[in-house]
CSV table of C-alpha atoms in Angstrom, one decimal:
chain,number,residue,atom,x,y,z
A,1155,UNK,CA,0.0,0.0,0.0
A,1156,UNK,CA,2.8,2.2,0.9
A,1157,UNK,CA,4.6,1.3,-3.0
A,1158,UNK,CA,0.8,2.2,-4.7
A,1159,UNK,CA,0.3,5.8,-2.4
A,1160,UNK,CA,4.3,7.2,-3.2
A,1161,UNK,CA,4.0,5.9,-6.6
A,1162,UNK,CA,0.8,7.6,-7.1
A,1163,UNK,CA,2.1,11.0,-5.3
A,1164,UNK,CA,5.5,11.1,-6.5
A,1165,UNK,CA,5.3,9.6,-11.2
A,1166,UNK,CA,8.4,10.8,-11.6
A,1167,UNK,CA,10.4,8.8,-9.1
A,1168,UNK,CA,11.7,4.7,-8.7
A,1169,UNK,CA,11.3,2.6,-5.9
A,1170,UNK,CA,12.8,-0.6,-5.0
A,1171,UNK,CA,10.4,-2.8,-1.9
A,1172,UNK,CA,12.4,-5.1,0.4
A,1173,UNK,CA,10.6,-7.7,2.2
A,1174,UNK,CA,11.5,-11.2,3.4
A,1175,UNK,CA,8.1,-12.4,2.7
A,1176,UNK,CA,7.4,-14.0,-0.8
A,1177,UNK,CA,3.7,-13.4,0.0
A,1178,UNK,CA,3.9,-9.9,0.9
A,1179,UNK,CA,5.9,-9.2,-2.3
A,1180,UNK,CA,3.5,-10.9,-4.5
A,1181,UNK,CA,0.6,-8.4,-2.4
A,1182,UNK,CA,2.7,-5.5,-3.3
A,1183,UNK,CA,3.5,-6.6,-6.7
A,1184,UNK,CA,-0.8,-6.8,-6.8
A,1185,UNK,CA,-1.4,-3.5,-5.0
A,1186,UNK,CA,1.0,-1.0,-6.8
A,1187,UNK,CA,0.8,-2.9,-10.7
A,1188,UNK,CA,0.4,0.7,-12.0
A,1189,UNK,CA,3.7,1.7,-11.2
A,1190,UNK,CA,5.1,-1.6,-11.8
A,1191,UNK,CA,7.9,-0.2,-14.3
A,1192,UNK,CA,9.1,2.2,-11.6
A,1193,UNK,CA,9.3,-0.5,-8.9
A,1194,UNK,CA,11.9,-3.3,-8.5
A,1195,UNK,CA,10.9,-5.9,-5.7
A,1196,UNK,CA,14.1,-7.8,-3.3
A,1197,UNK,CA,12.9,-11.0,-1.4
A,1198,UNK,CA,15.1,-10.3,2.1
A,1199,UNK,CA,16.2,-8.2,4.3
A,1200,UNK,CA,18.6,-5.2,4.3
A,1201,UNK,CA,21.7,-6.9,3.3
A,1202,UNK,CA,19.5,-8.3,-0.2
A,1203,UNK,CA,19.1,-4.1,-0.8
A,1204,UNK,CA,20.8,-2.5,-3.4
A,1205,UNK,CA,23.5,-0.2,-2.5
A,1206,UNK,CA,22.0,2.8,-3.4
A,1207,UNK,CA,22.4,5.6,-3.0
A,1208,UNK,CA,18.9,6.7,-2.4
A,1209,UNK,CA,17.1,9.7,-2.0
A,1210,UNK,CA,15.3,8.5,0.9
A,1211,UNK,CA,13.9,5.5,2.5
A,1212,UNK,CA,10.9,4.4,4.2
A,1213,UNK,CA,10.8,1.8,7.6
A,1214,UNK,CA,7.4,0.5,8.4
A,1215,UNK,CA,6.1,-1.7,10.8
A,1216,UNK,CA,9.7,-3.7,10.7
A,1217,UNK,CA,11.7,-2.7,13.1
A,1218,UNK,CA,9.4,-3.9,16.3
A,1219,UNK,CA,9.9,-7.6,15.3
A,1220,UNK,CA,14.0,-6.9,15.8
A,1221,UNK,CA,15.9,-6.9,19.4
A,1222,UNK,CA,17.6,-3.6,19.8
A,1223,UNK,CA,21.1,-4.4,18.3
A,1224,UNK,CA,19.6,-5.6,15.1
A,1225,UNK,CA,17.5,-2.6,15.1
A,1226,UNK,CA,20.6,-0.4,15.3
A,1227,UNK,CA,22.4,-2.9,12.6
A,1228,UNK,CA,19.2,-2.4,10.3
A,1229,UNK,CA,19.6,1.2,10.7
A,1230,UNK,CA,22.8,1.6,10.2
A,1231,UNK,CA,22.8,-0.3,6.4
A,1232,UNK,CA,19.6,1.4,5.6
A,1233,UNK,CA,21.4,4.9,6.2
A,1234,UNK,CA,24.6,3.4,4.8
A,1235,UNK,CA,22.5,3.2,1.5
A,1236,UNK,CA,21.1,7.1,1.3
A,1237,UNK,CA,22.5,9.9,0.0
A,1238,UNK,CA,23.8,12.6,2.9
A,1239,UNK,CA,20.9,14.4,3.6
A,1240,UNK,CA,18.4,12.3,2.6
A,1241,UNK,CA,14.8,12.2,4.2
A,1242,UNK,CA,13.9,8.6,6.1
A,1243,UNK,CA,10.8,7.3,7.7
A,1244,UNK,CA,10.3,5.0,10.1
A,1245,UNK,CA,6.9,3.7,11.9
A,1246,UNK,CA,6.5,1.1,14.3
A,1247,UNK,CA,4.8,-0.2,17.6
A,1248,UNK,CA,6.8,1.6,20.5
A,1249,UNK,CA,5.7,2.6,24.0
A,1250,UNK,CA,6.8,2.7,27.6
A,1251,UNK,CA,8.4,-0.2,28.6
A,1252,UNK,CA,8.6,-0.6,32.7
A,1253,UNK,CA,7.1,-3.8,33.7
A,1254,UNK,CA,3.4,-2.6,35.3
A,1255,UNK,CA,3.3,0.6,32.4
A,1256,UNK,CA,4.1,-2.6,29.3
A,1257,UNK,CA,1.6,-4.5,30.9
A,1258,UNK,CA,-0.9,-2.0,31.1
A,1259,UNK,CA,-0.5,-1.1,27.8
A,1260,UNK,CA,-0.9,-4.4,26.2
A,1261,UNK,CA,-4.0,-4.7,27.7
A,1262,UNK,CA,-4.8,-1.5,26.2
A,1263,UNK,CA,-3.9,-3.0,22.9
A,1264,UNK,CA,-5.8,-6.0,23.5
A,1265,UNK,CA,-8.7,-4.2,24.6
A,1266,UNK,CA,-8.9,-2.0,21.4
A,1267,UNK,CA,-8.6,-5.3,19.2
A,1268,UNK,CA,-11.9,-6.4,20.7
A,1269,UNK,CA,-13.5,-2.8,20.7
A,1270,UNK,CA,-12.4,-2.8,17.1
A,1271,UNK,CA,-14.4,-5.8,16.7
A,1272,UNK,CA,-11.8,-8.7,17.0
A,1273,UNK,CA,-12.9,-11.4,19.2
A,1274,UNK,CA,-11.6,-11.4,22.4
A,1275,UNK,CA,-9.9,-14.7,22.7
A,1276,UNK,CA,-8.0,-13.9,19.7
A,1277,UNK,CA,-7.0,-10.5,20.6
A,1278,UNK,CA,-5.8,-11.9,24.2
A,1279,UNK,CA,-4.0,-14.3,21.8
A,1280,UNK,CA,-2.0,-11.1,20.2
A,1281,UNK,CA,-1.9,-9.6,23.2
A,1282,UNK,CA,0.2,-12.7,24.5
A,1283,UNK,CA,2.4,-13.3,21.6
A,1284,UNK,CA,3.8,-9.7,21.5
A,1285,UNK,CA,4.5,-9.7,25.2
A,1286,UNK,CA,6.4,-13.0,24.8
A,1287,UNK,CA,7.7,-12.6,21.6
A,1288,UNK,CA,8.6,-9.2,20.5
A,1289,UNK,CA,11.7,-6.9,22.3
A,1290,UNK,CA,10.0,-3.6,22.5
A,1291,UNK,CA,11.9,-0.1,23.2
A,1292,UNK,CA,10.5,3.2,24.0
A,1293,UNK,CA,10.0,5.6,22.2
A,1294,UNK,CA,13.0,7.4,23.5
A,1295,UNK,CA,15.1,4.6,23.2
A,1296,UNK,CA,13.5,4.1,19.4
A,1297,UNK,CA,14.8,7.7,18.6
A,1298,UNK,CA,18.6,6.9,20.0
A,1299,UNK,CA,18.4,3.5,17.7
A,1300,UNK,CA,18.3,5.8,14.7
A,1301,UNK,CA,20.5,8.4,16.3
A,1302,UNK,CA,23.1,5.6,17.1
A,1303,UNK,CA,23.2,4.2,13.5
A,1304,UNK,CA,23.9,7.5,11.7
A,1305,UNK,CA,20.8,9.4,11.1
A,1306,UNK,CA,20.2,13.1,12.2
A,1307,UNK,CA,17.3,15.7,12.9
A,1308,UNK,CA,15.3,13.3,14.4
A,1309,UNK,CA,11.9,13.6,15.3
A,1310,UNK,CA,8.7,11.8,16.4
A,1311,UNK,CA,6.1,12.6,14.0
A,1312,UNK,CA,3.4,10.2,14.4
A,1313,UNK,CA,1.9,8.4,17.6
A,1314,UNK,CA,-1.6,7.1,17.4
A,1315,UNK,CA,-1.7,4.1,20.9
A,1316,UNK,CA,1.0,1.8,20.3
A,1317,UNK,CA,2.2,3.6,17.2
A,1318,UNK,CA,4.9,5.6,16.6
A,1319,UNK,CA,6.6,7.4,13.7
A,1320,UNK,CA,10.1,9.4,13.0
A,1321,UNK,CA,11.1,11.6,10.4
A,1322,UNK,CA,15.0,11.9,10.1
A,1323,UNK,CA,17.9,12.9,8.0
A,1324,UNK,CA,20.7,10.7,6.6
């Protein structure tokens, strides 16, 4: 979705999509086929990117699933591949992180799944599975991942609940 709504903003520029998932490259492929010439689509992760250099790059909804020192690895080759001065976005779930405040606001998350119409079994499933399974930072500690691995001017954008955005500069 993010390929089709740059695409359709921006006619004059390329874009090359980098996802590990073959099914989520065959959805993009799907979703932005109008721009298809302009887009060149890499099954992996960072290291499978081009080198660049790029005008500017997008992050979205990726790094959350990565512990902090492959966040700050991630970073560092995605700024590696801009141009100096190049704009970067990056979006993903972030929020505070002491024990009783996480806890609290998974079962905010959870409890806006069900509001939202999920069924509650299977948003206390999600709910669950991200407290296990994903190595959350704060949003603070989110900006100093991108300020560690090269980027500056950076600034939160975006925060709707869990969500969080930055705008920086390679």
């Amino acid at each position: 979705m993010e390929l089709r709504s740059l695409s359709e903003s921006h006619p004059g520029w390329t874009f090359v999509g980098v996802d590990p998932s073959a099914e989520m490259l065959r959805l993009a492929r799907q979703t932005a086929a109008a721009a298809a010439d302009r887009i060149e689509l890499v099954q992996g992760y960072i290291d499978a990117a081009p080198d660049g250099p790029f005008d500017a790059a997008t992050c979205l909804l990726t790094l959350h699933f990565l512990d902090r020192s492959a966040r700050v690895d991630t970073a560092r080759e995605l700024r590696r591949r801009m141009r100096p001065g190049g704009a970067c976005v990056v979006a993903h779930s972030s929020f505070p992180q002491e024990p009783a405040v996480r806890d609290r606001w998974l079962s905010r998350y959870a409890a806006f799944a069900v509001s939202s119409g999920v069924e509650p079994e299977q948003a206390e499933t999600a709910r669950a599975a991200v407290a296990a399974n994903l190595e959350l930072l704060t949003p603070e500690d989110d900006a100093a991942v991108l300020r560690e691995a090269g980027f500056h001017d950076v600034e939160l954008f975006y925060a709707a609940f869990t969500w969080r955005g930055w705008a920086c500069r390679a």
